Each structure stands twice: as C-alpha cells, then as structure tokens.
Coordinates of C-alpha atoms in Angstrom, one line a residue:
Chain A
M1 CA -0.1 0.0 -0.4
S2 CA 1.5 3.4 -0.9
R3 CA 1.7 6.5 1.1
V4 CA -1.4 8.3 -0.9
P5 CA -4.6 6.4 -1.6
P6 CA -5.8 6.3 -5.0
P7 CA -8.4 9.3 -6.2
L8 CA -11.8 8.2 -6.7
A9 CA -12.5 10.0 -9.7
L10 CA -11.1 11.8 -12.7
M11 CA -12.7 15.4 -14.1
A12 CA -12.2 14.5 -17.9
E13 CA -12.0 18.4 -20.0
L14 CA -12.2 17.3 -23.3
T15 CA -12.6 21.2 -24.9
H16 CA -12.3 24.3 -23.8
R17 CA -14.8 25.2 -26.6
C18 CA -18.7 25.8 -25.7
P19 CA -21.1 27.5 -27.8
L20 CA -22.4 29.0 -24.3
Q21 CA -21.0 32.0 -22.8
C22 CA -21.9 32.1 -19.1
P23 CA -20.0 35.1 -17.1
Y24 CA -19.3 32.4 -14.6
C25 CA -17.3 29.8 -16.5
S26 CA -15.1 28.0 -14.1
N27 CA -12.9 27.6 -17.2
P28 CA -9.5 30.1 -17.3
L29 CA -9.7 33.3 -19.0
E30 CA -7.3 31.9 -20.9
M31 CA -8.3 28.9 -22.8
L32 CA -7.5 26.3 -24.9
K33 CA -8.4 26.3 -28.7
A34 CA -9.3 23.3 -30.4
G35 CA -6.0 23.0 -32.3
Q36 CA -4.7 22.1 -28.5
E37 CA -7.2 19.4 -27.9
R38 CA -6.2 15.6 -27.5
D39 CA -7.3 12.9 -29.2
T40 CA -9.3 9.5 -28.8
A41 CA -6.4 7.4 -28.6
F42 CA -4.9 10.0 -25.8
W43 CA -8.2 9.7 -23.5
F44 CA -8.6 5.6 -24.5
G45 CA -5.2 5.5 -22.6
L46 CA -5.5 8.1 -19.8
I47 CA -8.8 6.1 -19.2
D48 CA -6.8 2.6 -18.9
E49 CA -4.5 4.0 -17.3
A50 CA -7.1 5.8 -14.4
A51 CA -8.7 2.6 -14.1
A52 CA -5.5 1.1 -12.8
L53 CA -5.0 3.5 -10.5
G54 CA -8.0 3.3 -8.8
V55 CA -10.4 5.8 -10.3
L56 CA -14.1 4.9 -10.3
Q57 CA -15.8 8.1 -11.4
I58 CA -15.1 10.3 -14.7
H59 CA -16.8 13.0 -15.4
F60 CA -16.9 14.2 -18.7
S61 CA -16.8 18.1 -19.0
G62 CA -15.2 20.7 -20.8
G63 CA -16.1 23.8 -21.9
E64 CA -19.1 21.7 -23.6
P65 CA -18.4 18.0 -23.9
T66 CA -20.8 17.1 -26.4
L67 CA -18.7 19.1 -29.3
R68 CA -16.2 15.8 -29.3
A69 CA -17.7 13.8 -32.1
D70 CA -15.9 10.8 -29.8
L71 CA -17.8 11.6 -26.6
P72 CA -19.9 7.8 -27.4
R73 CA -16.7 6.0 -27.8
L74 CA -14.7 7.5 -25.2
I75 CA -17.8 6.8 -22.6
A76 CA -17.9 3.0 -23.7
H77 CA -14.4 2.9 -23.1
A78 CA -14.7 4.2 -19.8
S79 CA -17.5 1.9 -19.0
M80 CA -15.5 -1.1 -20.3
A81 CA -12.7 -0.1 -17.9
G82 CA -15.1 -0.4 -15.0
L83 CA -15.6 3.7 -14.8
Y84 CA -18.9 4.9 -14.3
A85 CA -19.8 7.6 -16.6
N86 CA -21.0 11.2 -15.8
L87 CA -21.8 14.0 -18.3
I88 CA -21.8 17.8 -17.4
T89 CA -23.7 19.1 -20.1
S90 CA -25.3 22.4 -20.9
A91 CA -27.0 20.1 -23.4
V92 CA -27.9 22.4 -26.0
L93 CA -26.0 20.5 -29.0
L94 CA -27.9 17.1 -27.6
D95 CA -30.5 16.1 -29.6
E96 CA -32.8 12.5 -29.3
A97 CA -30.6 10.6 -31.3
K98 CA -27.0 11.5 -29.3
L99 CA -28.5 11.2 -25.9
R100 CA -29.9 7.7 -26.9
A101 CA -26.2 6.6 -28.3
L102 CA -24.7 8.5 -25.4
A103 CA -26.8 6.4 -22.8
D104 CA -26.3 3.2 -25.1
A105 CA -22.5 3.7 -24.8
G106 CA -22.8 3.2 -21.2
L107 CA -23.7 7.0 -19.3
G108 CA -24.7 6.7 -15.8
H109 CA -25.5 9.9 -15.4
V110 CA -26.2 13.5 -16.9
Q111 CA -26.1 16.8 -15.2
I112 CA -27.7 19.4 -17.3
S113 CA -27.0 23.4 -16.0
L114 CA -29.6 25.7 -16.0
Q115 CA -29.0 29.7 -16.3
G116 CA -32.4 30.4 -14.5
A117 CA -36.0 29.8 -15.1
D118 CA -37.2 32.5 -17.5
P119 CA -36.3 31.6 -21.1
E120 CA -35.4 35.2 -21.7
N121 CA -33.4 35.9 -19.0
A122 CA -31.3 32.5 -18.8
D123 CA -30.7 33.0 -22.9
R124 CA -29.4 36.3 -21.7
I125 CA -27.0 35.0 -19.2
G126 CA -25.1 32.6 -21.4
N127 CA -25.5 34.4 -24.1
Y128 CA -27.1 31.8 -26.9
K129 CA -30.8 32.5 -28.3
G130 CA -32.9 29.8 -27.8
G131 CA -30.9 27.8 -25.1
H132 CA -33.4 27.1 -23.1
N133 CA -35.7 25.8 -24.1
K134 CA -33.3 23.6 -25.9
K135 CA -32.4 22.3 -22.3
L136 CA -35.5 21.5 -21.3
A137 CA -36.3 19.4 -24.1
I138 CA -33.6 17.7 -24.0
A139 CA -33.7 17.0 -20.2
R140 CA -37.0 15.6 -20.3
L141 CA -36.0 12.7 -22.5
V142 CA -32.6 12.0 -19.8
P143 CA -34.6 10.0 -17.4
E144 CA -36.9 8.2 -20.1
L145 CA -33.4 6.9 -21.3
G146 CA -32.9 5.4 -17.8
M147 CA -30.3 7.5 -17.1
S148 CA -29.8 9.7 -13.3
H149 CA -30.9 12.9 -14.1
T150 CA -29.3 16.2 -12.5
I151 CA -30.5 19.6 -12.9
N152 CA -27.9 22.2 -11.6
A153 CA -28.9 25.3 -10.9
V154 CA -26.6 28.2 -11.2
V155 CA -27.4 31.3 -9.3
H156 CA -26.4 34.9 -8.6
R157 CA -27.8 38.5 -8.1
Q158 CA -29.4 38.6 -11.5
N159 CA -31.4 35.2 -11.0
L160 CA -31.9 34.5 -7.7
H161 CA -35.1 35.7 -7.6
E162 CA -36.5 32.8 -10.2
L163 CA -35.2 30.2 -7.8
P164 CA -38.7 28.9 -6.5
E165 CA -39.9 28.8 -10.3
M166 CA -36.1 26.6 -11.0
I167 CA -37.1 24.1 -8.4
D168 CA -40.9 24.0 -9.8
L169 CA -38.9 23.6 -13.2
A170 CA -36.1 20.7 -12.1
L171 CA -39.2 18.8 -10.7
S172 CA -41.5 19.0 -13.6
L173 CA -38.6 18.1 -15.9
G174 CA -38.0 14.9 -13.6
A175 CA -34.8 15.3 -12.0
D176 CA -33.8 13.0 -9.2
R177 CA -31.5 15.4 -8.0
L178 CA -30.9 19.4 -8.5
E179 CA -28.2 21.0 -7.8
I180 CA -28.3 25.0 -6.4
A181 CA -24.5 26.2 -6.7
H182 CA -24.4 29.9 -5.9
V183 CA -21.4 30.8 -8.1
Q184 CA -17.9 30.2 -7.0
Y185 CA -15.7 33.0 -7.5
H186 CA -13.1 31.6 -9.4
G187 CA -12.3 32.1 -13.8
W188 CA -14.8 34.3 -15.3
A189 CA -16.8 34.2 -12.6
L190 CA -14.1 36.4 -10.4
R191 CA -13.7 38.5 -13.7
N192 CA -17.4 39.3 -13.2
R193 CA -17.4 39.1 -9.3
A194 CA -19.3 42.4 -9.7
A195 CA -22.4 41.3 -11.5
L196 CA -22.8 38.6 -9.9
M197 CA -22.4 38.6 -6.4
P198 CA -25.9 38.4 -4.6
T199 CA -27.0 40.6 -1.5
R200 CA -27.0 39.2 1.9
A201 CA -30.9 39.3 1.8
Q202 CA -30.9 37.2 -1.3
F203 CA -28.8 34.4 0.3
E204 CA -30.9 34.7 3.8
A205 CA -34.1 33.9 1.3
A206 CA -32.3 31.2 -0.7
N207 CA -31.3 29.4 2.4
T208 CA -35.0 29.8 3.5
L209 CA -36.7 28.5 0.8
V210 CA -34.1 25.7 0.6
E211 CA -34.5 24.4 3.8
A212 CA -38.5 24.2 3.2
R213 CA -38.4 23.1 -0.1
R214 CA -36.2 20.2 1.0
A215 CA -38.3 19.0 3.9
E216 CA -41.3 19.0 1.7
L217 CA -39.6 16.9 -1.5
G218 CA -37.8 14.7 0.9
A219 CA -36.4 11.5 -1.5
R220 CA -38.7 12.5 -4.3
M221 CA -35.9 15.2 -5.5
R222 CA -32.8 15.5 -3.8
I223 CA -31.8 19.3 -3.3
D224 CA -27.3 19.9 -2.8
Y225 CA -26.9 23.1 -1.8
V226 CA -23.4 25.1 -2.8
V227 CA -23.9 28.6 -0.5
P228 CA -22.2 31.7 -1.9
D229 CA -18.2 31.3 -0.5
Y230 CA -18.6 35.3 0.7
Y231 CA -21.6 34.9 3.1
A232 CA -19.6 31.4 4.8
D233 CA -18.2 31.4 7.8
V234 CA -16.8 27.8 7.2
P235 CA -14.4 26.8 4.3
K236 CA -15.6 24.3 1.6
T237 CA -13.5 20.8 1.9
C238 CA -12.5 21.7 -1.3
M239 CA -11.7 19.1 -3.6
G240 CA -11.9 16.8 -0.8
G241 CA -9.2 17.8 0.0
W242 CA -6.1 18.7 -2.3
G243 CA -5.0 15.5 -4.0
Q244 CA -6.8 13.5 -1.9
K245 CA -10.1 12.4 -4.1
L246 CA -10.3 13.8 -7.8
L247 CA -7.8 14.9 -10.4
N248 CA -8.6 17.3 -13.6
V249 CA -7.2 16.5 -16.9
A250 CA -7.1 19.6 -19.0
P251 CA -8.1 19.9 -22.8
D252 CA -4.2 19.8 -23.5
G253 CA -3.6 16.8 -21.3
R254 CA -2.0 18.7 -18.1
V255 CA -3.1 16.9 -14.6
L256 CA -4.4 19.5 -12.0
P257 CA -5.1 18.8 -9.1
C258 CA -8.5 21.2 -9.2
H259 CA -10.0 23.0 -12.5
A260 CA -8.6 26.4 -11.2
A261 CA -5.2 25.0 -10.0
E262 CA -3.6 26.8 -12.8
T263 CA -4.0 30.7 -11.2
I264 CA -1.4 29.6 -8.6
P265 CA 1.4 31.2 -9.8
G266 CA 4.9 28.8 -9.4
L267 CA 2.7 25.1 -9.5
V268 CA 4.1 23.2 -12.2
F269 CA 1.9 20.7 -13.6
D270 CA 2.7 17.4 -15.3
R271 CA 1.4 16.1 -18.5
V272 CA -0.2 12.4 -18.9
G273 CA 1.9 10.8 -21.3
E274 CA 5.4 11.8 -20.2
Q275 CA 5.0 10.3 -17.0
P276 CA 3.1 7.6 -15.3
L277 CA -0.6 8.9 -13.9
R278 CA 0.5 7.3 -11.0
E279 CA 3.7 8.9 -10.4
I280 CA 2.0 12.1 -11.6
W281 CA -0.5 11.3 -8.8
E282 CA 1.7 10.2 -6.0
N283 CA 4.7 12.6 -6.3
G284 CA 3.9 15.3 -9.0
A285 CA 4.8 18.5 -7.8
A286 CA 1.1 20.3 -7.9
F287 CA 0.0 17.5 -6.1
E288 CA 2.4 17.5 -3.7
T289 CA 2.7 21.2 -2.7
F290 CA -0.5 21.3 -0.8
R291 CA -1.5 18.0 0.1
G292 CA -1.5 16.9 3.7
T293 CA -1.3 19.7 6.2
A294 CA 2.5 20.5 6.0
W295 CA 2.2 23.4 3.9
M296 CA -0.7 25.0 6.4
Q297 CA -0.1 28.5 8.1
E298 CA -1.7 29.9 11.0
P299 CA -4.7 29.6 11.9
C300 CA -4.7 26.3 10.2
A301 CA -1.6 24.8 11.7
S302 CA -3.2 24.4 15.5
C303 CA -6.8 24.0 14.2
A304 CA -8.6 20.8 15.2
L305 CA -11.0 21.1 12.3
K306 CA -7.8 21.0 9.7
E307 CA -8.1 17.7 8.7
Q308 CA -11.6 18.3 7.8
D309 CA -11.9 21.6 5.6
W310 CA -7.8 20.9 5.0
G311 CA -7.5 24.4 4.8
G312 CA -10.4 25.3 2.7
C313 CA -9.4 26.5 -0.8
R314 CA -6.3 27.5 -2.5
C315 CA -7.3 29.5 -5.0
Q316 CA -9.6 31.3 -3.1
A317 CA -6.7 32.0 -0.5
L318 CA -4.6 33.5 -3.3
A319 CA -8.0 35.3 -5.3
I320 CA -8.4 37.3 -2.0
T321 CA -5.1 37.5 0.3
G322 CA -2.5 37.2 -2.6
D323 CA -1.2 33.9 -0.9
A324 CA -2.1 30.6 -2.2
A325 CA -1.2 29.0 1.3
A326 CA -2.8 31.2 3.4
T327 CA -6.0 30.4 5.5
D328 CA -9.0 30.0 3.0
P329 CA -10.7 33.6 3.8
V330 CA -14.7 32.3 4.0
C331 CA -12.9 30.8 7.1
A332 CA -14.5 33.2 10.2
L333 CA -11.1 32.6 11.8
S334 CA -8.7 34.1 8.9
P335 CA -7.7 37.6 9.9
R336 CA -9.5 38.3 5.8
H337 CA -12.9 36.9 6.5
A338 CA -14.5 40.3 7.7
E339 CA -13.0 42.5 4.9
M340 CA -14.4 39.5 2.3
N341 CA -17.4 39.8 3.3
A342 CA -17.4 43.7 3.5
M343 CA -16.1 43.1 0.1
A344 CA -19.4 40.9 -1.3
A345 CA -21.6 43.8 0.4
M346 CA -20.4 46.5 -0.9
E347 CA -20.0 45.1 -4.6
A348 CA -23.8 43.6 -4.2
E349 CA -25.2 46.9 -3.5
A350 CA -23.4 48.7 -6.7
G351 CA -25.8 46.7 -8.7
V352 CA -23.6 46.4 -12.1
Q353 CA -25.2 44.6 -14.9
N354 CA -23.2 44.1 -17.7
F355 CA -21.6 40.7 -18.2
I356 CA -18.0 39.8 -19.5
Y357 CA -18.8 36.8 -21.0
R358 CA -16.7 34.5 -21.6
R359 CA -15.1 34.0 -24.9
I360 CA -12.0 31.7 -26.3
Chain B
M1 CA -41.3 7.3 2.5
S2 CA -40.3 4.6 5.6
V3 CA -39.4 1.5 4.9
T4 CA -41.6 -1.5 6.2
L5 CA -41.6 -5.3 5.9
Q6 CA -43.6 -5.2 2.5
S7 CA -41.5 -3.0 0.6
V8 CA -40.2 -3.8 -2.5
P9 CA -36.5 -1.9 -3.4
A10 CA -35.0 -1.3 -6.0
L11 CA -31.4 0.4 -6.9
R12 CA -32.3 4.1 -8.1
R13 CA -32.2 4.3 -11.8
G14 CA -27.9 5.8 -12.8
V15 CA -27.4 3.2 -9.9
R16 CA -24.7 0.3 -10.1
R17 CA -23.3 -2.2 -7.6
Q18 CA -20.0 -3.5 -8.6
F19 CA -16.8 -4.8 -7.0
D20 CA -13.5 -2.5 -6.9
T21 CA -10.8 -4.4 -7.9
A22 CA -8.3 -1.5 -7.0
R23 CA -9.4 -1.4 -3.5
N24 CA -10.5 -5.3 -3.4
A25 CA -14.0 -4.2 -1.7
P26 CA -17.8 -4.1 -3.2
V27 CA -18.6 -0.7 -3.6
L28 CA -22.7 1.3 -4.6
M29 CA -21.7 3.7 -7.8
A30 CA -24.1 6.2 -8.2
P31 CA -24.2 9.8 -9.8
E32 CA -20.7 11.8 -8.6
R33 CA -20.9 9.2 -5.7
V34 CA -19.2 6.2 -4.7
V35 CA -19.8 4.4 -1.4
M36 CA -18.0 1.8 0.1
L37 CA -19.6 -1.1 1.2
D38 CA -18.9 -4.0 3.3
D39 CA -19.6 -7.8 2.4
I40 CA -23.1 -7.5 4.5
A41 CA -24.0 -4.0 3.1
D42 CA -23.2 -5.4 -0.5
A43 CA -25.2 -8.8 0.0
I44 CA -27.9 -6.6 0.8
I45 CA -27.9 -4.7 -1.7
A46 CA -27.3 -7.6 -4.2
E47 CA -30.7 -8.7 -3.3
C48 CA -32.5 -5.5 -4.1
D49 CA -34.0 -6.5 -7.4
G50 CA -37.1 -5.0 -7.3
K51 CA -39.2 -7.6 -6.8
R52 CA -38.8 -8.8 -3.6
S53 CA -39.8 -7.7 -0.4
A54 CA -37.5 -6.6 2.5
G55 CA -39.2 -9.4 4.4
E56 CA -38.2 -12.3 2.0
I57 CA -34.8 -10.5 1.6
A58 CA -34.4 -11.0 5.3
T59 CA -36.0 -14.5 5.1
R60 CA -33.2 -15.2 2.5
L61 CA -30.0 -13.5 4.3
A62 CA -30.8 -15.5 7.7
A63 CA -30.6 -19.0 5.5
R64 CA -27.7 -18.0 3.6
F65 CA -25.8 -16.7 6.6
S66 CA -27.3 -19.0 9.3
A67 CA -28.5 -16.8 11.3
P68 CA -31.3 -15.2 13.3
E69 CA -34.2 -14.3 11.1
A70 CA -35.4 -11.7 13.4
D71 CA -31.8 -10.2 13.8
V72 CA -31.4 -9.9 10.1
L73 CA -34.5 -8.2 9.4
V74 CA -33.6 -5.5 12.0
D75 CA -30.5 -4.9 10.0
V76 CA -32.3 -5.3 6.3
L77 CA -34.7 -2.4 7.4
A78 CA -32.2 -0.1 8.7
F79 CA -29.7 -0.1 6.2
L80 CA -32.8 0.1 3.1
E81 CA -33.9 3.3 5.2
E82 CA -30.6 4.4 4.9
L83 CA -30.3 3.9 1.3
S84 CA -34.0 5.7 0.7
E85 CA -32.6 8.5 2.1
A86 CA -29.4 8.8 0.6
S87 CA -31.6 8.6 -2.6
L88 CA -29.9 4.7 -3.5
V89 CA -33.0 3.0 -3.7
A90 CA -36.6 3.1 -4.3
L91 CA -39.0 1.9 -2.2

C-alpha cells in the first residue's frame, strides 16, 4: 500500500470550446483552442491508466463535451474499464439520437445546467438565443432513457429571484437531483464578480427557501446546495482535500489537482503520457505542494478541523489574500474574513449589470 | 417514505453495484458518488431486484448466513432506510 490513497474520480475536460458564454464559467481566462486538444487515443490511454490506478468515476466535462464527436466512444471505453460515467453538459447541442447513443454507450448520469427559469433572462446569461428551451427538451428525455438526471441551477444576483420557479422546473423535468449552486468566484466568475454577487438578503432568502423545499420534497428530488463562499463562515472541503480524491485533466493533457489550479503561480503541472499517471498522482509537484497539512500557516496549522476542511480552497486564498498558502478567507478564523464579507456586500449593492462574456 | 416488511427495494436509476478491484472491496456507484460497502451491505444490495420484499430479503439472507431472522430483519430494514434517504434505493 502506497502512502497516497488512489483517487476516486477523474474530471476529463475534453475541450474548452462551448456554444454558451456564461459569465461565471469555471474555465480559465486563457482557454485552449481546438488545435490544442488531445485525440481519442490519448483519452483511451488515460482512461485505462486511471482505472488501473483505482479511479472509479469519470466526469466528462469541458467546455462543452458534446462538441467532441468521439464522446460516445470515450463513454463506452470508460464503461468497459469499469468507470462510472457522468456527463456535465449544457445540452444545447444534443438531440434524441445523440442522447440515446450516449445512453447506449453506458452513460449513468447526465447533469444539465440551467441559467434560470425565465427563458429570456436565461438566454441573456448564457448569451445563446434559444438555449433555455433546447435544454428543457433534452432534459425531459434523460430519465426516459434510464439515466440518472441532475439539474444544476447556477444562481447569483441576476437570477436568484427565479429560484422558486427553478425548483419547480427541475421537478417538472423529472430530475432525480437538483444542485443549487451559488457561483464560485474563480475563472470568469471572478472577473464578473461585481455583476454576480448576491446581496445578503438574497442569500438568506435562498437559504430559507431551500430548507423548506428540502423538507417538503425529501427523497422525491434530492436538493444539494452550494452556499456562496463570500457569505459563509466555514470553508468548503475543496476537492475533498487537495490531491486526495480527485484529479482533473485539461484539454491539452495536463494533470491538475483542481480545475482552477493554474491560477496559482509557480505550480508545475505534469502531462499525461510523459510520466505514468500513478507517478503524477503520488509524487507530482503540483499535487504534493498542498497535499496534507504540512504546508499550512496559522490559524490552520493548529486548528482541530484541519483534517476536515483541509484549509479550504487554495485558489480562493490566492484570489483574496494574494497568498495561495493562506487560510481560506471564508473561514471566520481568517484575519481577512471580515474584509471578504465587506467586499461582497459592497459589490452586491453597487448593482453592476453588464457581463463580460466568456470567449476563447 | 419509511421502509416496511412489504417494501420492495430497487436500485434507483443510475445506481450500480460493482466490485472495486483496486481496493478489493464491493462498492455502490451512483451519480458523482461512490459508497464503499462491507460484505453484509453488499449482500443486502445484491438482493434489491425490484421484485423481492424487504421481508423476503431478510428470510433469504438469514438462511444463507445461518443467522436468526429477527436480527437480520432489523439490519436489513435499517440499511434500506439509510439507502432510501441517500436516494440510492427506491422503495
């Protein structure tokens, strides 16, 4: 048994290309073009290596993964290797035949994002005319084809007033699970923070609503809720701990501990194929830098919870404090916590409306 | 919904039972979730075929493991309740 337990899940970012231009996209500001993407044989090889290493789940993501014509073959390969295949999609490029091909290839779970409940506002947020209604048509087919179905509702100041309707919409679409995710401020979302940050009143209203609907719906539709960091007091256990549960492969084959890790200066990422995946996971410099607790500063270093939240999010620590090894300022024990709260309130009140849309 | 003797459990869509060769253990695979199982949990889940009732499952497992049926039933009901609450099994 090696020192580092094997990862459970692999996030496969097949492409950065996407027909939508959501202003909160988690992709990096500098995105990779089609010519920098890796071919089918590359992903087959990675899937085989990941399965041998102990990965049990694969998340096909992007960008928009259905832009890849080889997606059904990649799903089939993952299923044959014993990996549970999840698809994270905007769904706007799918039709019934394409969705059926994915189901036949062994896809277990489809997660479809919604930008809102009002078609006009949703299409404005994604900057894609007609996108919302296309999503609904595809979403209805997912459970009919026997796959598990999650609706991912991304919420922020400019659509939180639609949250009650978004919950009803997910129910009417036959979703097994609704993930209500407040925007996380990385990548494009960080650039658009002033246009997205909810007010505290919106945040509190959303909490109350979610609690009530959860109690009412029970197992009928499970609601997972991701709170907005800037109003929270306890940091998230980001990625289940750096280098502990999950690895992320970028469209060009670099292996990242999380999808936003390249914002951290000085980290060097290994590439699949140049070294065995096991070696990258167990000893790669980017994974070793923040794995465990040895890198921590105070107040994390002496905290009783350090092996529960693992210090929170490194990218967020960097974005707010300028130091990726600082305590995540979401934590009430961080010396920068009050400053983060104040920044959120100020930006929410300023009421910036215009988005800088995601573009390659 | 609470589990009873008459409940007929089945894995929900997208939930699969599998053996993890890397960790040498049975697992339950679900959307974005992996649940590590012990042998007893795995044996109960293997019986959840959407046809047998919780009571029948307990009878079968008691016979298979030569255990008192009343004890097995308590374990089966408690575990099915847990699986139902976790959206892994439909009753």
